[in-house]
Short mmCIF file of C-alpha atoms in Angstrom, two decimals:
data_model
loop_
_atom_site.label_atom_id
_atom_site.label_comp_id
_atom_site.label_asym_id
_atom_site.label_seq_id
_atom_site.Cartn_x
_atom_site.Cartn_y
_atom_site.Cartn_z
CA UNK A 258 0.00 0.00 0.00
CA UNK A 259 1.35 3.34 -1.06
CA UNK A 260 0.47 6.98 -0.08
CA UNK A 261 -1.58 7.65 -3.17
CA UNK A 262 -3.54 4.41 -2.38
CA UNK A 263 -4.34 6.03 0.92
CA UNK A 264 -4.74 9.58 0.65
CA UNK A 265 -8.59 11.15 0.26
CA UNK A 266 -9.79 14.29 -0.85
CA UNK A 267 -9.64 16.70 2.43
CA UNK A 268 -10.45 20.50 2.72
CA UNK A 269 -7.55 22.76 2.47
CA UNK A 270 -7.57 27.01 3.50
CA UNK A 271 -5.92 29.46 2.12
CA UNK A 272 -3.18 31.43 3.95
CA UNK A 273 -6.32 34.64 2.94
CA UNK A 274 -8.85 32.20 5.20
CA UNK A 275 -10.16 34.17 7.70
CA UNK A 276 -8.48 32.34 10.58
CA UNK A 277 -12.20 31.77 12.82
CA UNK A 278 -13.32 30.69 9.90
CA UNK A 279 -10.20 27.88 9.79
CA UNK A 280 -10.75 26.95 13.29
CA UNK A 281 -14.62 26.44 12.65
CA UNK A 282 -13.84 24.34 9.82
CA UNK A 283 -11.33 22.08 11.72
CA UNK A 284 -14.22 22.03 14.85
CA UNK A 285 -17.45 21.60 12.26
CA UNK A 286 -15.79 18.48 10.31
CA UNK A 287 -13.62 16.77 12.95
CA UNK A 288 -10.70 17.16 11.12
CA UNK A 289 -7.41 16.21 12.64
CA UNK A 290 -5.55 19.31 11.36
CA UNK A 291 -5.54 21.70 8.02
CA UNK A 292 -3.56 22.26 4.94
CA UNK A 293 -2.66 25.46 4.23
CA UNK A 294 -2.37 25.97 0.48
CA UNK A 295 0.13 28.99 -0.40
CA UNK A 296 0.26 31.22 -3.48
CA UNK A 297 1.51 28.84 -5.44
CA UNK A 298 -1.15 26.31 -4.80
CA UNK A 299 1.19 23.68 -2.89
CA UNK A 300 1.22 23.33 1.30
CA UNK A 301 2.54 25.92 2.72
CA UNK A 302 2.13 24.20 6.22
CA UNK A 303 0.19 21.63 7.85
CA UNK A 304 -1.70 22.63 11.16
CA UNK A 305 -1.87 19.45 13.43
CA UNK A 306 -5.14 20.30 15.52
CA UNK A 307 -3.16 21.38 18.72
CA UNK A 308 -1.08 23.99 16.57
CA UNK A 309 -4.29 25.43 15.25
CA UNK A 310 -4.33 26.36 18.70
CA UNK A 311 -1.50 28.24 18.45
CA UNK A 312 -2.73 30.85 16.18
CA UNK A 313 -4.88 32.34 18.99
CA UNK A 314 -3.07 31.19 22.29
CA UNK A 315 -0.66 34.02 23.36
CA UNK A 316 3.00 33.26 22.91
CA UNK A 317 3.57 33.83 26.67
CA UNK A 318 1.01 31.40 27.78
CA UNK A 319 2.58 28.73 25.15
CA UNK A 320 6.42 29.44 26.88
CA UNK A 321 4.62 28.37 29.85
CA UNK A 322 0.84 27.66 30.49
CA UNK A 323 0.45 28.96 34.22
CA UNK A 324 0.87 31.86 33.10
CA UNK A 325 -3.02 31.42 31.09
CA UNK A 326 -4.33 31.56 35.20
CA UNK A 327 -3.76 35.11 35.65
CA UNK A 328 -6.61 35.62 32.73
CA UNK A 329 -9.79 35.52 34.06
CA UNK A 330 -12.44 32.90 33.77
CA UNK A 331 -14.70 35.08 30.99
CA UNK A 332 -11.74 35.95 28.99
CA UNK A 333 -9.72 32.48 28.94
CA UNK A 334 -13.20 31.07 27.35
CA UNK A 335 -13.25 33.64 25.00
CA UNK A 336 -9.66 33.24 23.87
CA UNK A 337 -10.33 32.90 20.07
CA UNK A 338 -11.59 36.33 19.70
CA UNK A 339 -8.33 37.08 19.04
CA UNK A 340 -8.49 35.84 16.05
CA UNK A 341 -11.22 38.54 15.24
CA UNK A 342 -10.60 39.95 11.60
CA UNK A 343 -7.05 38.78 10.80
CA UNK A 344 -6.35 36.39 8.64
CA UNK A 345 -4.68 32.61 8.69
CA UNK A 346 -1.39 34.37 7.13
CA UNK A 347 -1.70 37.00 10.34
CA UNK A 348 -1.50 34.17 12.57
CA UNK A 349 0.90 31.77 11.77
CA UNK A 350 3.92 31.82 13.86
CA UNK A 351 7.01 32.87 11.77
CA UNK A 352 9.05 29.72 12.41
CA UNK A 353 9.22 27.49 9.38
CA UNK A 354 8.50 23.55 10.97
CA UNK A 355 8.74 20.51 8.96
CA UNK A 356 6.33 20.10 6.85
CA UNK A 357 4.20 16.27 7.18
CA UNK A 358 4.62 16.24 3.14
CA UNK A 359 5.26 12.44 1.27
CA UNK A 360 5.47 11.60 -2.61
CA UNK A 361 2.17 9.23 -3.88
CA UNK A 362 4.93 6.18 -3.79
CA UNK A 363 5.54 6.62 0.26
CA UNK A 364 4.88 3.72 2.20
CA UNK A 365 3.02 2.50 5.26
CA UNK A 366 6.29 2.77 7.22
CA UNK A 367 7.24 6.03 5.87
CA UNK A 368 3.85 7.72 6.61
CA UNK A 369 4.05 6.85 10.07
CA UNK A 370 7.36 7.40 10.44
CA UNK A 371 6.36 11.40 9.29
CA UNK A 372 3.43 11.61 11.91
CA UNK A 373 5.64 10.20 14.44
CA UNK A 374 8.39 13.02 13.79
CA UNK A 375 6.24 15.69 13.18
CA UNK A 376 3.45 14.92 15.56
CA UNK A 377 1.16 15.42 12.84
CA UNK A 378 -1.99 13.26 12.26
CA UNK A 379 -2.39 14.12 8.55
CA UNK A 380 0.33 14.02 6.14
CA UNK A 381 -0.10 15.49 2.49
CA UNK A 382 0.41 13.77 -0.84
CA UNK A 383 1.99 15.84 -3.17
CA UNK A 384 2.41 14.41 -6.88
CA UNK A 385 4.64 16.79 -8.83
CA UNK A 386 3.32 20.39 -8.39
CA UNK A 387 -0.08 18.89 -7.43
CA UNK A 388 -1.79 18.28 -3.94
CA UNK A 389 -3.56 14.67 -4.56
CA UNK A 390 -4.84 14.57 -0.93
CA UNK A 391 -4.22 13.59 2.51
CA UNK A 392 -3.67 10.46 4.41
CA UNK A 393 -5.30 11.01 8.52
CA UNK A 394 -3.51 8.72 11.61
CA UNK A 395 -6.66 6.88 11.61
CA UNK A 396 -7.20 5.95 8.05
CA UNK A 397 -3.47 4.47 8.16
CA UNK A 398 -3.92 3.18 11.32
CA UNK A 399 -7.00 1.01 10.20
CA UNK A 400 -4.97 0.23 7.28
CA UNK A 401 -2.26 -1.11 9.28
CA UNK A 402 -4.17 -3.26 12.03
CA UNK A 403 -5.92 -5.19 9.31
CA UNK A 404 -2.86 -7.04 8.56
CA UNK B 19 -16.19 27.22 32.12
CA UNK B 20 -13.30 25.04 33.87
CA UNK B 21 -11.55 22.06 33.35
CA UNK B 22 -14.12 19.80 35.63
CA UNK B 23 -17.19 21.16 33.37
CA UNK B 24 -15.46 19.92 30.03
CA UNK B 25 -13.72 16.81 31.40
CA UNK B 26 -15.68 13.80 30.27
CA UNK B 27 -15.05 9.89 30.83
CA UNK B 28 -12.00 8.38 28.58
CA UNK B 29 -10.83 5.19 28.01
CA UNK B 30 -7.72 4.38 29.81
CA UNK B 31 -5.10 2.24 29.20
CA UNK B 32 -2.07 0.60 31.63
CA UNK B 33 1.48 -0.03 31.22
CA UNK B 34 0.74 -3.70 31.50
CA UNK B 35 -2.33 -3.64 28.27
CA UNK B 36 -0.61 -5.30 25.30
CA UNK B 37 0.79 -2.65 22.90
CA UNK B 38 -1.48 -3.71 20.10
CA UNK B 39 -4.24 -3.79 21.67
CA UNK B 40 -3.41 0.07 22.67
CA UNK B 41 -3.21 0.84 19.29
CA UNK B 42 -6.43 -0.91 18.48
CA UNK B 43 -8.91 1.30 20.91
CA UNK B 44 -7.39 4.21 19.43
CA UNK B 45 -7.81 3.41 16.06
CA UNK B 46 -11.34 1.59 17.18
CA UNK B 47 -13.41 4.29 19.35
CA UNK B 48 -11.16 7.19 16.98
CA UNK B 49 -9.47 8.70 20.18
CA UNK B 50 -7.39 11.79 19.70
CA UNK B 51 -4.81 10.02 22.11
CA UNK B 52 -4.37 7.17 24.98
CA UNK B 53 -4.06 7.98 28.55
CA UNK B 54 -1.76 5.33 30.27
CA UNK B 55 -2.17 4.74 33.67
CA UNK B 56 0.64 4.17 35.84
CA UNK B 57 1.09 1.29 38.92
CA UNK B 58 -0.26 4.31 41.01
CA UNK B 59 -3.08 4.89 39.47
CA UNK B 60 -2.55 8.21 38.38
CA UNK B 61 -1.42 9.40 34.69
CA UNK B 62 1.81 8.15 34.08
CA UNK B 63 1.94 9.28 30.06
CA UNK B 64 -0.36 10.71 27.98
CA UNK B 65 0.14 9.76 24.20
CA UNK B 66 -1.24 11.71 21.14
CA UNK B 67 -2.24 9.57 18.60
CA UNK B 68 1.21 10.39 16.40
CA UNK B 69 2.90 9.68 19.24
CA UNK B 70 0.96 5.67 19.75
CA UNK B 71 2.88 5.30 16.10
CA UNK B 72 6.17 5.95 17.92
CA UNK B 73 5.72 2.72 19.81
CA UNK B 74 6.00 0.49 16.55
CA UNK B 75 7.46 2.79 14.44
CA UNK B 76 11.91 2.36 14.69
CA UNK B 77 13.70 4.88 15.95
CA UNK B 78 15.94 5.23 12.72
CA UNK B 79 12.74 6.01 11.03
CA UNK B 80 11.76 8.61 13.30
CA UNK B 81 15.07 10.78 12.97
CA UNK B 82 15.32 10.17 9.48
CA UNK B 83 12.00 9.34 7.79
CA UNK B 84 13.85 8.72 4.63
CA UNK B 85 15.75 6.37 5.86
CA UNK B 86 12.25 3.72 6.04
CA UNK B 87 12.14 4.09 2.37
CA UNK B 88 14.85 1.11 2.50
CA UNK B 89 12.23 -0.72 3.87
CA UNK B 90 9.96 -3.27 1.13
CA UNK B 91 6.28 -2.26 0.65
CA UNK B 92 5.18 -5.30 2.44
CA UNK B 93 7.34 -5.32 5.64
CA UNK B 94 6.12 -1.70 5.95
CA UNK B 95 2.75 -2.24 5.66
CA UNK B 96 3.37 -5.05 8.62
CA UNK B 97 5.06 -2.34 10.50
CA UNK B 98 2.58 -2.60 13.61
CA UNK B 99 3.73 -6.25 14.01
CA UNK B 100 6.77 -4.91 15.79
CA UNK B 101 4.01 -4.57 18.88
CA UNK B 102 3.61 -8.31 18.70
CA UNK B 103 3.93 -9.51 22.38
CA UNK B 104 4.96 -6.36 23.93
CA UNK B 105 3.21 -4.70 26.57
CA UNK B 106 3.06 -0.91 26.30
CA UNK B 107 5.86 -0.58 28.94
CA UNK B 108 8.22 -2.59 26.68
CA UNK B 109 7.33 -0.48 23.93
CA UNK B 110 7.54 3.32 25.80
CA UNK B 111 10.14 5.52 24.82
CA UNK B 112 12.80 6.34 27.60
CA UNK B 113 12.84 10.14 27.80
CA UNK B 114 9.89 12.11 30.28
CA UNK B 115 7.71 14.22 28.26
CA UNK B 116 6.00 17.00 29.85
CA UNK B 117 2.28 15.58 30.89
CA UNK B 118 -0.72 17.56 29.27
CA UNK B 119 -2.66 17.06 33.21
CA UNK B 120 -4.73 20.09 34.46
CA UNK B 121 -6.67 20.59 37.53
CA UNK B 122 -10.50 20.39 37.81
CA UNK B 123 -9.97 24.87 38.49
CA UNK B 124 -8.27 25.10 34.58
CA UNK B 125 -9.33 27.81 32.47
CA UNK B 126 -10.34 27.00 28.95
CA UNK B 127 -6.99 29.16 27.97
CA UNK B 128 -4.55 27.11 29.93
CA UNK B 129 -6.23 23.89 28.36
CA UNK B 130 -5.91 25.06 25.10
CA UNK B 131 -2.15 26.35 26.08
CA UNK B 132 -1.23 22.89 27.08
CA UNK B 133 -2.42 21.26 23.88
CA UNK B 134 -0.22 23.68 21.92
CA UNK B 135 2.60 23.34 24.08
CA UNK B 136 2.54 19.46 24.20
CA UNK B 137 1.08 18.39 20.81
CA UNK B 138 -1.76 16.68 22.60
CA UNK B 139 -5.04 16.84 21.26
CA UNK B 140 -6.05 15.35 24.75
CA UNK B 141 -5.56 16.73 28.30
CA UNK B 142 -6.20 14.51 31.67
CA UNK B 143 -7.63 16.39 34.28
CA UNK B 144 -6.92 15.25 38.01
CA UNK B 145 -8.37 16.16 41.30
CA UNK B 146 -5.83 15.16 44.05
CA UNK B 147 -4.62 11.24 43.26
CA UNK B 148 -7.97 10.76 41.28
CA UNK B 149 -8.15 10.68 37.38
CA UNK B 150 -11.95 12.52 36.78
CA UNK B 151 -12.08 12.34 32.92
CA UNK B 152 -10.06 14.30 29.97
CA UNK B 153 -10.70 16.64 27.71
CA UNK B 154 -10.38 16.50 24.12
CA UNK B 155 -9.40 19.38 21.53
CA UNK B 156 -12.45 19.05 19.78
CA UNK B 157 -14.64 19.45 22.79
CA UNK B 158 -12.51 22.45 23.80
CA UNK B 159 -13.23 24.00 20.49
CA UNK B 160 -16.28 23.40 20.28
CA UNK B 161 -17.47 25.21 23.86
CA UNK B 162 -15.06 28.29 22.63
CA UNK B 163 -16.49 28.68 19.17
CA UNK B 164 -19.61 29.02 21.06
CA UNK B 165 -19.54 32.23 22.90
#
């Protein structure tokens, strides 16, 4: 079994994506992270759920969470106003990570071996210049235990 | 809204449960992660799903994800059979990670600041020496898209 035997069709955002409206998206379908397609129509990066997070968590309460208790109860549940207006592209953090990217030929092995490194549950299959889809955790893990 | 209001029951796991049968719940009831329960009762490692794949997946694979492209298609669709036999202990990595465990008094915020800082899609929440549930990304986004 090979990546393009795997992968599915799965809903990608733009880096323009209003960034509630990526976090809604990720919520409303249960997805296990996003691809962000860039201006050239390839991933630009590959939100795992938790780092979707990260667009509206403050940096200081990521350096070190107990710092989130001196916000009060209202405002802590209210946290993703802050992405109010602004855009995916206004949100990303600037540090360029790894990107959960295989060829339609990776295996089994290989595909896990990506999610394991990059603690991402979703890996994208790329075929040339061409996103072909995505492969989730669970559709390779349901692969995998049937053997 | 507080860490005891979202927490809700989750499967646990121990150190003792065969490894592939770990592997098997998550992929089964489509858990976000596996809390393993330590001789004490209490969380003793909390496992995002990308991390489960660590278990089975070799370590030369995980630093260099490349490198399982040496492996045949059909050994690395088999690549879970590594679990045969082995309890999850025998299969843990060595190295501490730092737990995603909150108190029952968490803020929404410092949830969702503990996902992004850990990776895990899943956070245990424990009153004293008791486990009282978890709480998963999803339901975490869903009660802050709300309001």
């Amino acid at each position: 079994m090979r990546a393009r035997d795997l992968a599915v069709e799965f809903p990608t955002v733009t880096l323009d994506t209003p960034a509630l409206e990526a976090a809604r998206l990720l919520a409303d379908r249960d997805l296990p992270g996003l691809i962000l397609i860039g201006d050239d129509g390839l991933p630009h990066s590959i939100l795992p759920g938790t780092q979707v997070l990260r667009l509206a968590v403050p940096a200081y309460c990521q350096d070190d969470p107990a710092l989130a208790r001196v916000v009060d109860e209202a405002h802590a549940d209210r946290f993703l106003h802050r992405l109010d207006g602004r855009t995916v592209r206004q949100c990303l953090p600037e540090e360029p990570r790894e990107l959960p990217v295989a060829g339609p030929q990776a295996t089994v092995l290989e595909l896990a071996s990506l999610m394991a490194r990059t603690h991402s549950p979703l890996v994208a299959v790329v075929a040339g210049k061409r996103l072909i889809g995505a492969v989730t955790l669970q559709s390779l893990l349901d692969h995998a235990l049937q053997l």
